[in-house]
PDB file of C-alpha atoms in Angstrom:
ATOM      1  CA  MET T1003     119.514  56.083  54.115  1.00 59.00           C
ATOM      2  CA  TYR T1004     119.291  53.618  56.987  1.00 68.00           C
ATOM      3  CA  ALA T1005     115.690  53.094  56.021  1.00 78.00           C
ATOM      4  CA  CYS T1006     116.929  51.263  52.920  1.00 81.00           C
ATOM      5  CA  MET T1007     119.805  49.289  54.427  1.00 80.00           C
ATOM      6  CA  PRO T1008     117.918  46.352  56.034  1.00 79.00           C
ATOM      7  CA  GLY T1009     115.709  45.845  52.993  1.00 81.00           C
ATOM      8  CA  ALA T1010     118.606  45.989  50.550  1.00 85.00           C
ATOM      9  CA  LEU T1011     120.604  43.531  52.635  1.00 82.00           C
ATOM     10  CA  ALA T1012     117.593  41.225  52.889  1.00 79.00           C
ATOM     11  CA  ALA T1013     117.113  41.448  49.124  1.00 81.00           C
ATOM     12  CA  LEU T1014     120.720  40.360  48.572  1.00 84.00           C
ATOM     13  CA  LEU T1015     120.568  37.507  51.067  1.00 80.00           C
ATOM     14  CA  CYS T1016     117.089  36.235  50.157  1.00 76.00           C
ATOM     15  CA  CYS T1017     116.728  37.294  46.546  1.00 76.00           C
ATOM     16  CA  ASN T1018     113.769  36.121  44.524  1.00 71.00           C
ATOM     17  CA  TRP T1019     114.998  37.238  41.100  1.00 72.00           C
ATOM     18  CA  THR T1020     117.300  34.228  40.640  1.00 66.00           C
ATOM     19  CA  ALA T1021     114.590  32.387  38.715  1.00 70.00           C
ATOM     20  CA  VAL T1022     115.795  34.261  35.633  1.00 74.00           C
ATOM     21  CA  PRO T1023     119.214  33.468  34.123  1.00 82.00           C
ATOM     22  CA  PHE T1024     122.149  35.099  35.922  1.00 80.00           C
ATOM     23  CA  PHE T1025     123.259  37.156  32.922  1.00 85.00           C
ATOM     24  CA  ASN T1026     119.756  38.533  32.461  1.00 85.00           C
ATOM     25  CA  PHE T1027     119.587  42.339  32.827  1.00 87.00           C
ATOM     26  CA  TYR T1028     117.000  42.071  35.625  1.00 82.00           C
ATOM     27  CA  CYS T1029     119.198  39.753  37.687  1.00 84.00           C
ATOM     28  CA  ILE T1030     122.402  41.776  37.231  1.00 89.00           C
ATOM     29  CA  HIS T1031     120.603  45.071  37.880  1.00 89.00           C
ATOM     30  CA  SER T1032     118.984  43.753  41.059  1.00 87.00           C
ATOM     31  CA  PHE T1033     122.261  42.489  42.517  1.00 90.00           C
ATOM     32  CA  VAL T1034     124.173  45.658  41.629  1.00 93.00           C
ATOM     33  CA  PHE T1035     121.448  48.064  42.756  1.00 93.00           C
ATOM     34  CA  HIS T1036     120.972  46.461  46.166  1.00 91.00           C
ATOM     35  CA  ALA T1037     124.717  46.029  46.690  1.00 93.00           C
ATOM     36  CA  VAL T1038     125.296  49.717  45.972  1.00 94.00           C
ATOM     37  CA  ILE T1039     122.725  50.702  48.601  1.00 91.00           C
ATOM     38  CA  VAL T1040     124.433  48.552  51.242  1.00 90.00           C
ATOM     39  CA  ILE T1041     127.965  49.625  50.290  1.00 93.00           C
ATOM     40  CA  TYR T1042     127.004  53.303  50.214  1.00 91.00           C
ATOM     41  CA  ALA T1043     125.496  53.149  53.704  1.00 86.00           C
ATOM     42  CA  ILE T1044     128.509  51.284  55.108  1.00 86.00           C
ATOM     43  CA  CYS T1045     130.969  53.721  53.499  1.00 89.00           C
ATOM     44  CA  ARG T1046     129.138  56.767  54.846  1.00 87.00           C
ATOM     45  CA  TYR T1047     129.064  55.221  58.320  1.00 81.00           C
ATOM     46  CA  ARG T1048     132.692  54.102  58.155  1.00 83.00           C
ATOM     47  CA  GLY T1049     133.747  57.489  56.820  1.00 85.00           C
ATOM     48  CA  ARG T1050     132.099  59.017  59.883  1.00 79.00           C
ATOM     49  CA  GLU T1051     129.829  61.190  57.777  1.00 86.00           C
ATOM     50  CA  ILE T1052     126.666  59.926  59.445  1.00 80.00           C
ATOM     51  CA  ARG T1053     125.763  58.842  62.915  1.00 77.00           C
ATOM     52  CA  PRO T1054     122.618  56.754  63.314  1.00 77.00           C
ATOM     53  CA  GLU T1055     120.859  57.414  66.610  1.00 75.00           C
ATOM     54  CA  TYR T1056     117.630  56.204  68.169  1.00 75.00           C
ATOM     55  CA  SER T1057     116.253  59.730  68.047  1.00 76.00           C
ATOM     56  CA  GLY T1058     116.244  59.457  64.248  1.00 75.00           C
ATOM     57  CA  ILE T1059     114.518  56.080  63.947  1.00 79.00           C
ATOM     58  CA  TRP T1060     111.172  57.772  63.321  1.00 83.00           C
ATOM     59  CA  LYS T1061     112.591  59.120  60.042  1.00 83.00           C
ATOM     60  CA  SER T1062     113.294  55.594  58.822  1.00 81.00           C
ATOM     61  CA  VAL T1063     109.816  54.504  59.850  1.00 83.00           C
ATOM     62  CA  ALA T1064     108.204  57.438  58.035  1.00 88.00           C
ATOM     63  CA  VAL T1065     110.200  56.879  54.842  1.00 88.00           C
ATOM     64  CA  VAL T1066     109.688  53.129  54.553  1.00 87.00           C
ATOM     65  CA  TYR T1067     106.060  53.078  55.622  1.00 85.00           C
ATOM     66  CA  GLY T1068     105.461  56.030  53.289  1.00 91.00           C
ATOM     67  CA  TRP T1069     106.941  54.011  50.407  1.00 90.00           C
ATOM     68  CA  ALA T1070     105.081  50.856  51.384  1.00 90.00           C
ATOM     69  CA  ILE T1071     101.580  52.192  50.831  1.00 89.00           C
ATOM     70  CA  PRO T1072     102.030  53.165  47.165  1.00 93.00           C
ATOM     71  CA  MET T1073     104.177  50.063  46.542  1.00 92.00           C
ATOM     72  CA  ILE T1074     101.318  47.824  47.650  1.00 91.00           C
ATOM     73  CA  ALA T1075      99.195  49.422  44.931  1.00 92.00           C
ATOM     74  CA  VAL T1076     102.008  49.102  42.339  1.00 94.00           C
ATOM     75  CA  ASN T1077     102.576  45.469  43.297  1.00 92.00           C
ATOM     76  CA  GLY T1078      98.871  44.750  42.925  1.00 92.00           C
ATOM     77  CA  LYS T1079      98.610  46.457  39.538  1.00 95.00           C
ATOM     78  CA  PHE T1080     101.735  44.929  37.971  1.00 93.00           C
ATOM     79  CA  ASP T1081     101.792  41.609  39.868  1.00 90.00           C
ATOM     80  CA  THR T1082     105.217  42.294  41.401  1.00 86.00           C
ATOM     81  CA  ASN T1083     106.590  41.902  44.911  1.00 84.00           C
ATOM     82  CA  PHE T1084     108.737  44.979  45.487  1.00 85.00           C
ATOM     83  CA  MET T1085     109.866  45.394  49.100  1.00 85.00           C
ATOM     84  CA  PHE T1086     108.555  41.838  49.790  1.00 83.00           C
ATOM     85  CA  LEU T1087     105.168  43.428  50.501  1.00 86.00           C
ATOM     86  CA  ASN T1088     102.655  41.227  48.727  1.00 85.00           C
ATOM     87  CA  LYS T1089     103.970  37.869  49.812  1.00 84.00           C
ATOM     88  CA  ALA T1090     106.906  36.183  51.442  1.00 83.00           C
ATOM     89  CA  SER T1091     109.199  34.818  48.759  1.00 77.00           C
ATOM     90  CA  GLU T1092     109.949  31.119  48.926  1.00 78.00           C
ATOM     91  CA  GLY T1093     113.119  30.470  50.890  1.00 73.00           C
ATOM     92  CA  SER T1094     113.092  33.846  52.646  1.00 78.00           C
ATOM     93  CA  PRO T1095     112.851  34.225  56.429  1.00 81.00           C
ATOM     94  CA  LEU T1096     109.560  36.047  55.890  1.00 84.00           C
ATOM     95  CA  THR T1097     107.836  32.723  55.290  1.00 88.00           C
ATOM     96  CA  VAL T1098     108.111  32.201  59.052  1.00 89.00           C
ATOM     97  CA  LEU T1099     105.825  35.213  59.542  1.00 90.00           C
ATOM     98  CA  VAL T1100     103.228  33.669  57.240  1.00 91.00           C
ATOM     99  CA  ASP T1101     103.520  30.317  59.006  1.00 92.00           C
ATOM    100  CA  LEU T1102     103.141  31.884  62.464  1.00 93.00           C
ATOM    101  CA  PHE T1103     100.516  34.557  61.816  1.00 93.00           C
ATOM    102  CA  GLY T1104      98.869  33.546  58.546  1.00 91.00           C
ATOM    103  CA  GLU T1105      98.516  35.417  55.285  1.00 89.00           C
ATOM    104  CA  ASP T1106      95.791  37.677  56.673  1.00 90.00           C
ATOM    105  CA  MET T1107      98.200  39.121  59.250  1.00 92.00           C
ATOM    106  CA  TYR T1108     101.227  39.284  56.929  1.00 89.00           C
ATOM    107  CA  TYR T1109     101.214  43.084  56.599  1.00 88.00           C
ATOM    108  CA  VAL T1110     100.967  43.626  60.360  1.00 91.00           C
ATOM    109  CA  SER T1111     103.562  40.986  61.257  1.00 91.00           C
ATOM    110  CA  PHE T1112     105.906  42.298  58.550  1.00 88.00           C
ATOM    111  CA  ALA T1113     105.572  45.887  59.851  1.00 87.00           C
ATOM    112  CA  VAL T1114     106.365  44.726  63.401  1.00 90.00           C
ATOM    113  CA  PHE T1115     109.267  42.610  62.121  1.00 88.00           C
ATOM    114  CA  VAL T1116     110.747  45.643  60.327  1.00 85.00           C
ATOM    115  CA  LEU T1117     110.496  47.679  63.542  1.00 85.00           C
ATOM    116  CA  ILE T1118     112.306  44.937  65.447  1.00 87.00           C
ATOM    117  CA  VAL T1119     115.085  44.809  62.830  1.00 84.00           C
ATOM    118  CA  TRP T1120     115.529  48.595  63.038  1.00 83.00           C
ATOM    119  CA  HIS T1121     115.757  48.461  66.840  1.00 84.00           C
ATOM    120  CA  ILE T1122     118.397  45.753  66.611  1.00 86.00           C
ATOM    121  CA  MET T1123     120.309  47.700  63.967  1.00 82.00           C
ATOM    122  CA  TYR T1124     120.202  51.000  65.851  1.00 82.00           C
ATOM    123  CA  GLY T1125     121.025  49.148  69.082  1.00 83.00           C
ATOM    124  CA  VAL T1126     124.181  47.738  67.489  1.00 82.00           C
ATOM    125  CA  TYR T1127     125.181  51.226  66.328  1.00 78.00           C
ATOM    126  CA  SER T1128     124.544  52.630  69.810  1.00 79.00           C
ATOM    127  CA  LEU T1129     126.625  49.873  71.374  1.00 82.00           C
ATOM    128  CA  ILE T1130     129.473  50.500  68.924  1.00 77.00           C
ATOM    129  CA  ASN T1131     129.325  54.228  69.575  1.00 74.00           C
ATOM    130  CA  ARG T1132     129.430  53.734  73.352  1.00 78.00           C
ATOM    131  CA  THR T1133     132.140  51.098  73.472  1.00 80.00           C
ATOM    132  CA  VAL T1134     134.450  51.747  70.558  1.00 74.00           C
ATOM    133  CA  PHE T1135     134.105  55.490  70.257  1.00 64.00           C
ATOM    134  CA  ARG T1136     133.331  56.048  73.963  1.00 65.00           C
ATOM    135  CA  GLY T1137     130.326  58.257  73.311  1.00 52.00           C
ATOM    136  CA  GLY T1138     132.273  60.783  71.258  1.00 52.00           C
ATOM    137  CA  ALA T1139     131.620  59.013  68.004  1.00 48.00           C
ATOM    138  CA  PHE T1140     132.654  60.738  64.855  1.00 48.00           C
ATOM    139  CA  GLU T1141     134.571  63.581  66.488  1.00 48.00           C
ATOM    140  CA  MET T1142     137.758  63.742  64.506  1.00 40.00           C
ATOM    141  CA  SER T1143     140.902  65.208  65.972  1.00 38.00           C
ATOM    142  CA  VAL T1144     143.431  66.551  63.556  1.00 34.00           C
TER     143      VAL T1144
END
């Protein structure tokens, strides 16, 4: 689940489907779908049903990188840009990666960028667990 959270949040903040009219099915579906992913992850975390830990980061890496390989082929066949894999959308922070490393290194720089975002995200969760919950996160006393 935390594999999807950064991408869904990035899709909401830097969406590239706004070229179509707002009341278009594609636009409404994209906003709702990505918002549901983010809200679901936050609710599960807030409800103390899940506890993200660094020991589980490899699962997120395996899931997202496992999705990325077939999505590159799908994007190429249908001329789409799912998961921001084929190119950095105009106005998104990913254009900085293209500017710094060039289009030839986009896949590599994007993969490293995703790893950095996950480390930041899991680091925040670890910090919250240590400070707010004092290491005993998600133990509920009745």
